[in-house]
Short mmCIF file of N, CA, C and O in Angstrom, two decimals:
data_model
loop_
_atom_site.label_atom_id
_atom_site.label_comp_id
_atom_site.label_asym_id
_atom_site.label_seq_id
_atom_site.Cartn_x
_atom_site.Cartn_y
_atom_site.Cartn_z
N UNK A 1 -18.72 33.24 -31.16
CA UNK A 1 -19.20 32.82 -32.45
C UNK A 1 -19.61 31.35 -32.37
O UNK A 1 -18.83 30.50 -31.93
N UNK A 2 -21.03 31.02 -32.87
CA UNK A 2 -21.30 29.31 -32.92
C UNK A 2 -20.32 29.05 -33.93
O UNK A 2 -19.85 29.80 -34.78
N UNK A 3 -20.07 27.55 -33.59
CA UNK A 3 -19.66 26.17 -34.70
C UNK A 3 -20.52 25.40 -34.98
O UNK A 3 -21.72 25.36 -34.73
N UNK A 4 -19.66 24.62 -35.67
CA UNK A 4 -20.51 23.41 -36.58
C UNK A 4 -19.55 22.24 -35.86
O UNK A 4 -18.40 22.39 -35.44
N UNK A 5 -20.28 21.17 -35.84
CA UNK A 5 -19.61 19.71 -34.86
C UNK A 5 -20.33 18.83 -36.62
O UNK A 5 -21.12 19.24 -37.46
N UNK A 6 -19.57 17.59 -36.49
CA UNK A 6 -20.02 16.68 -37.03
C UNK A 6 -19.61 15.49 -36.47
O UNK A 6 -18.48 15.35 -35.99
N UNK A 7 -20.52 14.53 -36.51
CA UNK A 7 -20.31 13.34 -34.85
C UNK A 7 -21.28 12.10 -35.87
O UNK A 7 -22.39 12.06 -36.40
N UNK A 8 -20.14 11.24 -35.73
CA UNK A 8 -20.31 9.92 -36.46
C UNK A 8 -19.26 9.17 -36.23
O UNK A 8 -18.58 9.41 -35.24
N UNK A 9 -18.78 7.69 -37.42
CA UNK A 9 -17.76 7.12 -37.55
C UNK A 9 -16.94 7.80 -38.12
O UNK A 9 -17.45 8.78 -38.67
N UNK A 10 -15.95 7.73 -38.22
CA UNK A 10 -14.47 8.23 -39.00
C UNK A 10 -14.49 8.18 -40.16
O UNK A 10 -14.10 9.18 -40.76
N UNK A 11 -14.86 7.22 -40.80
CA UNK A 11 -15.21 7.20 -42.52
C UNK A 11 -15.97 7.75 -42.83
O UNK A 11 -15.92 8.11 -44.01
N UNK A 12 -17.14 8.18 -42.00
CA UNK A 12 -18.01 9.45 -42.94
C UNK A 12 -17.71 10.52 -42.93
O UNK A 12 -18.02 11.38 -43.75
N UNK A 13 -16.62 10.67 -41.40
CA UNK A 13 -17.03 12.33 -41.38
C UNK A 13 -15.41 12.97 -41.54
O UNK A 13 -15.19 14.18 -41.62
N UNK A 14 -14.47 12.03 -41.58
CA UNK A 14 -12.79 12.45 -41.25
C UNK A 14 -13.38 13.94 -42.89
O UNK A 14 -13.44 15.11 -42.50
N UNK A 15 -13.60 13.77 -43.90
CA UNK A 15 -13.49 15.03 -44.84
C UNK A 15 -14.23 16.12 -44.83
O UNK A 15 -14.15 16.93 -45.75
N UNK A 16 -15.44 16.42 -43.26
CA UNK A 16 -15.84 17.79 -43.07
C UNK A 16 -14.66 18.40 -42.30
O UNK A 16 -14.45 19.61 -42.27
N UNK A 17 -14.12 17.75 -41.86
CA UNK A 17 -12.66 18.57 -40.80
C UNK A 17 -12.25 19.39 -42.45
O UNK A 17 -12.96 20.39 -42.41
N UNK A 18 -11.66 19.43 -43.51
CA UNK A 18 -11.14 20.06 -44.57
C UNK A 18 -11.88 20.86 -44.81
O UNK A 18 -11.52 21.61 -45.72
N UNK A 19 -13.19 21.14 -44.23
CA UNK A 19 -14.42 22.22 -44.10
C UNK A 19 -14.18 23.24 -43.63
O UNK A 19 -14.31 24.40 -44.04
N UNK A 20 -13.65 22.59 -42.29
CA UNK A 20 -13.27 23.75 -40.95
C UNK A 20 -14.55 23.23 -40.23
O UNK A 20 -15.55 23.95 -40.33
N UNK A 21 -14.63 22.44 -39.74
CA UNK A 21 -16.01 21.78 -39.04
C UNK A 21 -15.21 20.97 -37.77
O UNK A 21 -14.12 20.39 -37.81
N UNK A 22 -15.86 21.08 -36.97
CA UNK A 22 -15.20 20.26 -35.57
C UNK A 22 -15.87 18.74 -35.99
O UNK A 22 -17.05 18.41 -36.08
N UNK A 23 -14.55 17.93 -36.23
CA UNK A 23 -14.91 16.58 -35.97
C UNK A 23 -15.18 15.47 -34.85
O UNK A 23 -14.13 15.18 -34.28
N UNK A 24 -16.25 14.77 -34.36
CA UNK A 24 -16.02 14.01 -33.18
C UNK A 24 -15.95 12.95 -33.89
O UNK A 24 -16.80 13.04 -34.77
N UNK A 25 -15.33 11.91 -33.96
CA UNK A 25 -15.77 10.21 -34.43
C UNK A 25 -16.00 9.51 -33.56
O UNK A 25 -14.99 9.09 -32.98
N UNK A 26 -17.04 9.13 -33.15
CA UNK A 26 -17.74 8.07 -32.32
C UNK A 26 -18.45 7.39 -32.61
O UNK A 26 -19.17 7.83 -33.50
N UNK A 27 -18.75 6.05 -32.19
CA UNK A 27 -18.92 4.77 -32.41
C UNK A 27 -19.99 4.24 -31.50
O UNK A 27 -21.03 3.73 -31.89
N UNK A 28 -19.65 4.40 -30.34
CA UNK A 28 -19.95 4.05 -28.99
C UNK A 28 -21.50 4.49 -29.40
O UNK A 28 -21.47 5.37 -30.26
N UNK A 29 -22.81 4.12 -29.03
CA UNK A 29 -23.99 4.98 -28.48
C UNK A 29 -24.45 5.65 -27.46
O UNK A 29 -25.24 6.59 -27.39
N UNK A 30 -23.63 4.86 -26.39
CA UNK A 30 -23.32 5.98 -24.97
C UNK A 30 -22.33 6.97 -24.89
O UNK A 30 -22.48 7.97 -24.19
N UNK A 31 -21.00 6.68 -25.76
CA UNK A 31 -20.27 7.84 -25.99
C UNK A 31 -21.53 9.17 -26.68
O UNK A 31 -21.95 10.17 -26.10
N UNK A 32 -21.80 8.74 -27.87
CA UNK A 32 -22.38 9.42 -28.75
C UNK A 32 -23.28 10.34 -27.71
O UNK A 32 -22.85 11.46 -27.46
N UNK A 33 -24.48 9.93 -27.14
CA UNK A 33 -25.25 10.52 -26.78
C UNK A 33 -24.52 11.47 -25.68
O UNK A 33 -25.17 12.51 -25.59
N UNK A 34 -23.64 11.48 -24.99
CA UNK A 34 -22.77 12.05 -24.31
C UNK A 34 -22.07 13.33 -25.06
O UNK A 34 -22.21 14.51 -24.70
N UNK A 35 -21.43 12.95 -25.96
CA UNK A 35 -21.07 13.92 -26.77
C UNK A 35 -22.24 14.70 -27.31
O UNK A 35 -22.13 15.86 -27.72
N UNK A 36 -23.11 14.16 -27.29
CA UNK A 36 -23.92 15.11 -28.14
C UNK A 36 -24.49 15.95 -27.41
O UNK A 36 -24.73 17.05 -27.92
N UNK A 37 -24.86 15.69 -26.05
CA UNK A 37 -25.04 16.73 -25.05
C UNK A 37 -24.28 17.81 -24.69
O UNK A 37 -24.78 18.90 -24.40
N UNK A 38 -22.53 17.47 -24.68
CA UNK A 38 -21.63 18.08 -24.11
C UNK A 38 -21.96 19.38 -25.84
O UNK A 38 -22.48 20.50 -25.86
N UNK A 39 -21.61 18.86 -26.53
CA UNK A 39 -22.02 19.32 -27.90
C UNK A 39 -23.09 20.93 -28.06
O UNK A 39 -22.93 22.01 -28.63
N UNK A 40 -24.28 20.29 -27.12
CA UNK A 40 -25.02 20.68 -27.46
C UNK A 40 -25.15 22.25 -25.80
O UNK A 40 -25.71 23.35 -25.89
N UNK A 41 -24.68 21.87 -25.02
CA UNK A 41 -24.52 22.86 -24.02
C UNK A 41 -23.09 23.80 -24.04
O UNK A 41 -22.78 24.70 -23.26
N UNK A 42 -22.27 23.23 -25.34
CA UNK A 42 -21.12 24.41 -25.62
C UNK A 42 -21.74 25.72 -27.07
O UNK A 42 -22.87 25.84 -27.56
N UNK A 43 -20.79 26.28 -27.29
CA UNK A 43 -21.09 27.15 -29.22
C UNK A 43 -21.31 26.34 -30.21
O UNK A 43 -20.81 26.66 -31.29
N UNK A 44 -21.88 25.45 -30.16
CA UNK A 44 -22.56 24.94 -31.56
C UNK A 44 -23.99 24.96 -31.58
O UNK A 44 -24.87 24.56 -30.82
N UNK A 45 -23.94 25.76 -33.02
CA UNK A 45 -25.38 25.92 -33.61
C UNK A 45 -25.57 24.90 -34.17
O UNK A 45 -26.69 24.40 -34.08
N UNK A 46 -24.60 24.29 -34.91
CA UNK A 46 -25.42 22.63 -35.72
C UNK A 46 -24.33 21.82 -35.32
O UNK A 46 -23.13 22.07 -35.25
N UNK A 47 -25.29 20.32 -34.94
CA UNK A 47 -24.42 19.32 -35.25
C UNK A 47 -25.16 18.71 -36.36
O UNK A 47 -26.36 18.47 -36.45
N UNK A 48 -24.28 18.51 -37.12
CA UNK A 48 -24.58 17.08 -38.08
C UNK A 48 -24.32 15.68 -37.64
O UNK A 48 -23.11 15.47 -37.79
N UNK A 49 -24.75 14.92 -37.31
CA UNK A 49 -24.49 13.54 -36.77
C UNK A 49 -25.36 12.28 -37.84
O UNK A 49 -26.54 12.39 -38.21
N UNK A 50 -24.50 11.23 -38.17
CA UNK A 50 -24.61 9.80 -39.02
C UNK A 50 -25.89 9.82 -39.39
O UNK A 50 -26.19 10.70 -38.58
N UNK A 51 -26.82 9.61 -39.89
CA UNK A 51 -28.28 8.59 -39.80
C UNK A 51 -27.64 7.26 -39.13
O UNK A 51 -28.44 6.76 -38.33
N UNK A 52 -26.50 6.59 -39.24
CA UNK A 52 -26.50 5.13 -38.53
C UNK A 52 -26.66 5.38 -36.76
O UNK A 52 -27.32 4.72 -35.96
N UNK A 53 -25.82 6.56 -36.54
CA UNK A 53 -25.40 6.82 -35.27
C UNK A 53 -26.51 7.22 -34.81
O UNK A 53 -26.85 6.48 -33.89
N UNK A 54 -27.57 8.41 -35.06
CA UNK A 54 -28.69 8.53 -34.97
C UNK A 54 -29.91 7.55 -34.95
O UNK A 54 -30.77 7.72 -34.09
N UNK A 55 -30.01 6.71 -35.70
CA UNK A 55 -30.69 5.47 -35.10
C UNK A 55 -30.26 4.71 -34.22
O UNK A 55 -31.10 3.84 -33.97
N UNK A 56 -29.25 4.60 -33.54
CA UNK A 56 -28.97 4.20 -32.36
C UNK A 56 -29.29 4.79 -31.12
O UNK A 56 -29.86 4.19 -30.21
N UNK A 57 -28.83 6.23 -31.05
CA UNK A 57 -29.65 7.13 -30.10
C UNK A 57 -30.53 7.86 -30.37
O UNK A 57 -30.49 8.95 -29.80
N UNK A 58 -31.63 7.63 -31.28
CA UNK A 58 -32.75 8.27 -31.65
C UNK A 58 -33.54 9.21 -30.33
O UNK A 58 -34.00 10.33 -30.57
N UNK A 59 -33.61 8.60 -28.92
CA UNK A 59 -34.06 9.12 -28.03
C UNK A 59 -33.60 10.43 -28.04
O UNK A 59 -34.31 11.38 -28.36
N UNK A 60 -32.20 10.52 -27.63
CA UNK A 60 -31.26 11.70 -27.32
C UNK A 60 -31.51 12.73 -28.58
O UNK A 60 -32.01 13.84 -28.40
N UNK A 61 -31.15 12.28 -29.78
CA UNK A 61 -31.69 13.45 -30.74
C UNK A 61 -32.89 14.04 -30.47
O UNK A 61 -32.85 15.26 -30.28
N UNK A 62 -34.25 13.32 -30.40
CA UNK A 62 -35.20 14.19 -30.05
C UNK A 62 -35.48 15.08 -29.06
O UNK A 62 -36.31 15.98 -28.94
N UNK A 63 -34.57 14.64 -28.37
CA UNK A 63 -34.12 16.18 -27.41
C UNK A 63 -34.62 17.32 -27.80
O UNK A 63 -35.47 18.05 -27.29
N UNK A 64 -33.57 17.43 -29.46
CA UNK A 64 -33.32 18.76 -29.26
C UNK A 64 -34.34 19.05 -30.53
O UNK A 64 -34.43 20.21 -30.95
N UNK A 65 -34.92 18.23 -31.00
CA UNK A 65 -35.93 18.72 -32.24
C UNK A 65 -36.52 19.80 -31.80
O UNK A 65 -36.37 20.76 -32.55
N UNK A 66 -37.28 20.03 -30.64
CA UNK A 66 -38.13 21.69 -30.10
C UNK A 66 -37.14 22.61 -29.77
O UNK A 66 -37.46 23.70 -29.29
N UNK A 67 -36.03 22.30 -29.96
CA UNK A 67 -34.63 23.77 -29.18
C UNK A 67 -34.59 24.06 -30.49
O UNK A 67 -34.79 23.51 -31.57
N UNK A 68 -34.27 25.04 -30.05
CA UNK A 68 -33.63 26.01 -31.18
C UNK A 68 -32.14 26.16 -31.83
O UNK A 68 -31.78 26.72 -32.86
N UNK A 69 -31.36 25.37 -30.73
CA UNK A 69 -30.19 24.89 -30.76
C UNK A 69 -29.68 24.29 -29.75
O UNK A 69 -29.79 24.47 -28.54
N UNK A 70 -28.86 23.25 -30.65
CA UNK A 70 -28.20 23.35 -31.90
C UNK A 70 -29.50 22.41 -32.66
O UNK A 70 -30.31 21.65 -32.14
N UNK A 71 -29.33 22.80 -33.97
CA UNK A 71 -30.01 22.27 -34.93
C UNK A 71 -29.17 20.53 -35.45
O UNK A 71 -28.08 20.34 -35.98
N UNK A 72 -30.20 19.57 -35.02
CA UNK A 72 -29.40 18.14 -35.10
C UNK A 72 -29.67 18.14 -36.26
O UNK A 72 -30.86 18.37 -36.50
N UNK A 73 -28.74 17.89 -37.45
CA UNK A 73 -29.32 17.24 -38.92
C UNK A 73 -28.53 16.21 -38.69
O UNK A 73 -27.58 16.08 -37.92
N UNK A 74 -29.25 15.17 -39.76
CA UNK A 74 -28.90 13.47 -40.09
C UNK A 74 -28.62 13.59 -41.40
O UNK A 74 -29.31 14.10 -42.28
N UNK A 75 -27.40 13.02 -41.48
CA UNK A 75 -26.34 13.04 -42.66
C UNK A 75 -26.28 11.59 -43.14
O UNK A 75 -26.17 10.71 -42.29
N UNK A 76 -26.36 11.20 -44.77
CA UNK A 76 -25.75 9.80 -44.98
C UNK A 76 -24.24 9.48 -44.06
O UNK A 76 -23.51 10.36 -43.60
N UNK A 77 -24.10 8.40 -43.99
CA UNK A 77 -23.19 7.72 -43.45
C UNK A 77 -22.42 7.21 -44.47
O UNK A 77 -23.28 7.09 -45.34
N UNK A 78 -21.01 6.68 -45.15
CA UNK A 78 -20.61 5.54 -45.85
C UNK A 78 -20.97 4.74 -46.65
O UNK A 78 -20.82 4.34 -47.80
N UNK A 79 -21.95 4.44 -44.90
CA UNK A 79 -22.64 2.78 -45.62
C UNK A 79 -24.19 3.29 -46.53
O UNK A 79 -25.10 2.54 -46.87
N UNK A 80 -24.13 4.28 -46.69
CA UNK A 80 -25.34 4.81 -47.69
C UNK A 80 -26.24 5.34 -46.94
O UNK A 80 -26.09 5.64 -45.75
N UNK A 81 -27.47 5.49 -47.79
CA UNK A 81 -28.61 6.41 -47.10
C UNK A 81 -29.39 5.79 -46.83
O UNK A 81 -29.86 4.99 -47.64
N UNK A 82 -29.91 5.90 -45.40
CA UNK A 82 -31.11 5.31 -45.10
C UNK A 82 -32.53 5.87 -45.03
O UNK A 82 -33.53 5.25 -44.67
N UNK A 83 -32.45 7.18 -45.43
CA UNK A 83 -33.72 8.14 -45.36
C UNK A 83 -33.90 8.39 -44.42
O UNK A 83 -35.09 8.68 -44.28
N UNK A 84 -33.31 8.46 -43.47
CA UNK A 84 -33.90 9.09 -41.84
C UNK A 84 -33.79 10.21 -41.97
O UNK A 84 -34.74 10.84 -41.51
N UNK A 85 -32.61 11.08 -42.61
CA UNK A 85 -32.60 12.38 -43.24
C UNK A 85 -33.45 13.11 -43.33
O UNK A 85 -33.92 13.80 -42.43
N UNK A 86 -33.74 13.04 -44.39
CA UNK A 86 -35.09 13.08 -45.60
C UNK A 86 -36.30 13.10 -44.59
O UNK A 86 -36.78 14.23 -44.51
N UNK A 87 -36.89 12.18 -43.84
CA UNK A 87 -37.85 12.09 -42.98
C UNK A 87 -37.97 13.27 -41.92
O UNK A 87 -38.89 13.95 -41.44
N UNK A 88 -36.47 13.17 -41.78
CA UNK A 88 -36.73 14.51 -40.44
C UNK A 88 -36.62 15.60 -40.99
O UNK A 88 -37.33 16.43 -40.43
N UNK A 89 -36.17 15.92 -41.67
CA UNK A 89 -36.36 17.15 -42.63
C UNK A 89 -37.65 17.58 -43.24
O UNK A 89 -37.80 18.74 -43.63
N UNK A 90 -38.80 16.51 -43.36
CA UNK A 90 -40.19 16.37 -43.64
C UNK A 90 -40.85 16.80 -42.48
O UNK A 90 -41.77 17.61 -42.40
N UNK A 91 -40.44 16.34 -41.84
CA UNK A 91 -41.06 16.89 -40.29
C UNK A 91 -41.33 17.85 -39.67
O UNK A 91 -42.29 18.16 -38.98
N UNK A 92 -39.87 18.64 -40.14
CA UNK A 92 -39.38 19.47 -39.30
C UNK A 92 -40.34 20.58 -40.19
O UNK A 92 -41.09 21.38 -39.61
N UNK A 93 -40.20 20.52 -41.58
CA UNK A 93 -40.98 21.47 -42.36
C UNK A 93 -42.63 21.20 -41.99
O UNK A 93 -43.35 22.14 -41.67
N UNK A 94 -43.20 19.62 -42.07
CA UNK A 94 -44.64 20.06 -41.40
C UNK A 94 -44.79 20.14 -40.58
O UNK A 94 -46.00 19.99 -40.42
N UNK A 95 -44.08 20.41 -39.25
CA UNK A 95 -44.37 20.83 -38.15
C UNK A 95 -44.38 22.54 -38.10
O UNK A 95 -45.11 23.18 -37.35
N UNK A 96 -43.34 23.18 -39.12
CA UNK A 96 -43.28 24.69 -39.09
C UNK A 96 -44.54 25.29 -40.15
O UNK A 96 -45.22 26.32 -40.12
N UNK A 97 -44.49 24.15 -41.07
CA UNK A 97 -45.70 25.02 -42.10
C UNK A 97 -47.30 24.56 -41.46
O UNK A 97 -48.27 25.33 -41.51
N UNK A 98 -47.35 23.53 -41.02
CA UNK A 98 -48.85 22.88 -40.46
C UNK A 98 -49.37 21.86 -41.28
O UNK A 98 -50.33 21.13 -41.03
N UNK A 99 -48.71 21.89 -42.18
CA UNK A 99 -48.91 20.50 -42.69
C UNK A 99 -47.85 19.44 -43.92
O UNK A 99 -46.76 19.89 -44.26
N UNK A 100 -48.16 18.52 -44.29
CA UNK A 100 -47.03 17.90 -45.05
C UNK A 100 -47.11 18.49 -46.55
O UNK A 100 -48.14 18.39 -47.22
N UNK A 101 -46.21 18.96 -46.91
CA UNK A 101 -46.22 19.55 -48.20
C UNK A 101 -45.68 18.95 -48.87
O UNK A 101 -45.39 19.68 -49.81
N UNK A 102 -45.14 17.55 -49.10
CA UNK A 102 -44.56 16.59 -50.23
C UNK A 102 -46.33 15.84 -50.39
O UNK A 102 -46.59 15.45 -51.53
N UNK A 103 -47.14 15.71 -49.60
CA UNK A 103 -48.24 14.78 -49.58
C UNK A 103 -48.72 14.91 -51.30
O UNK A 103 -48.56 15.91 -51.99
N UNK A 104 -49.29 13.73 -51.70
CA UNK A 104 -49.75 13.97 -52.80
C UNK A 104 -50.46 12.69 -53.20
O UNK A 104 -50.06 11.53 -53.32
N UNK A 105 -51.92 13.39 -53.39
CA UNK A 105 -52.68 12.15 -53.48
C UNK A 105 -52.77 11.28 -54.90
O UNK A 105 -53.79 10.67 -55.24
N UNK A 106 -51.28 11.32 -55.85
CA UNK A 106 -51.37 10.52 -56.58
C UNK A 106 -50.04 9.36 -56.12
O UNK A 106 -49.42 8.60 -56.87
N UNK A 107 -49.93 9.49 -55.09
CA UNK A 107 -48.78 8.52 -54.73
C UNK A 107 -49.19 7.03 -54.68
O UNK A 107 -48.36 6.17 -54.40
#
């Protein structure tokens, strides 16, 4: 059966463990990207990992944007939202539909 991982600092993520979600807390960006590999070659279908932590290893996430799994989503952090979220989630939809579907030429 896949899991769910969630991989950040400790203050964002210590209350998905009360989920039933595998917690990693990491800090490190070389830990991180490490874990996220090890992560990503065991049973997990999603990790959720920081937007902070994710802009640090932005490389390593895009890894896995073309796999099929695990599915990386970017989660607020603590320290608030930075929209990296939101962005890749934009993406991910105009890359599957063919084009941007928030676009709107009264913006």
């Amino acid at each position: 059966m896949y899991r769910i991982a969630v991989l950040g600092d400790y203050d964002s993520i210590y209350g998905f463990a009360t989920l039933g979600l595998d917690t990693f807390p990491v800090t490190d960006p070389s830990e991180a990207a490490k874990k996220l590999h090890q992560l990503a070659s065991q049973e997990y279908a999603v990790v959720y990992i920081t937007e902070g932590l994710a802009a640090q290893i932005g490389h390593e996430v895009e890894k896995y944007r073309e796999q099929v799994r695990p599915a990386v989503i970017l989660i607020p952090g603590v320290s608030g939202n930075t929209g990296m979220g939101i962005e890749s989630v934009r993406k991910s939809v105009e890359q599957a539909v063919g084009s941007d579907i928030l676009f709107s030429e009264n913006k």
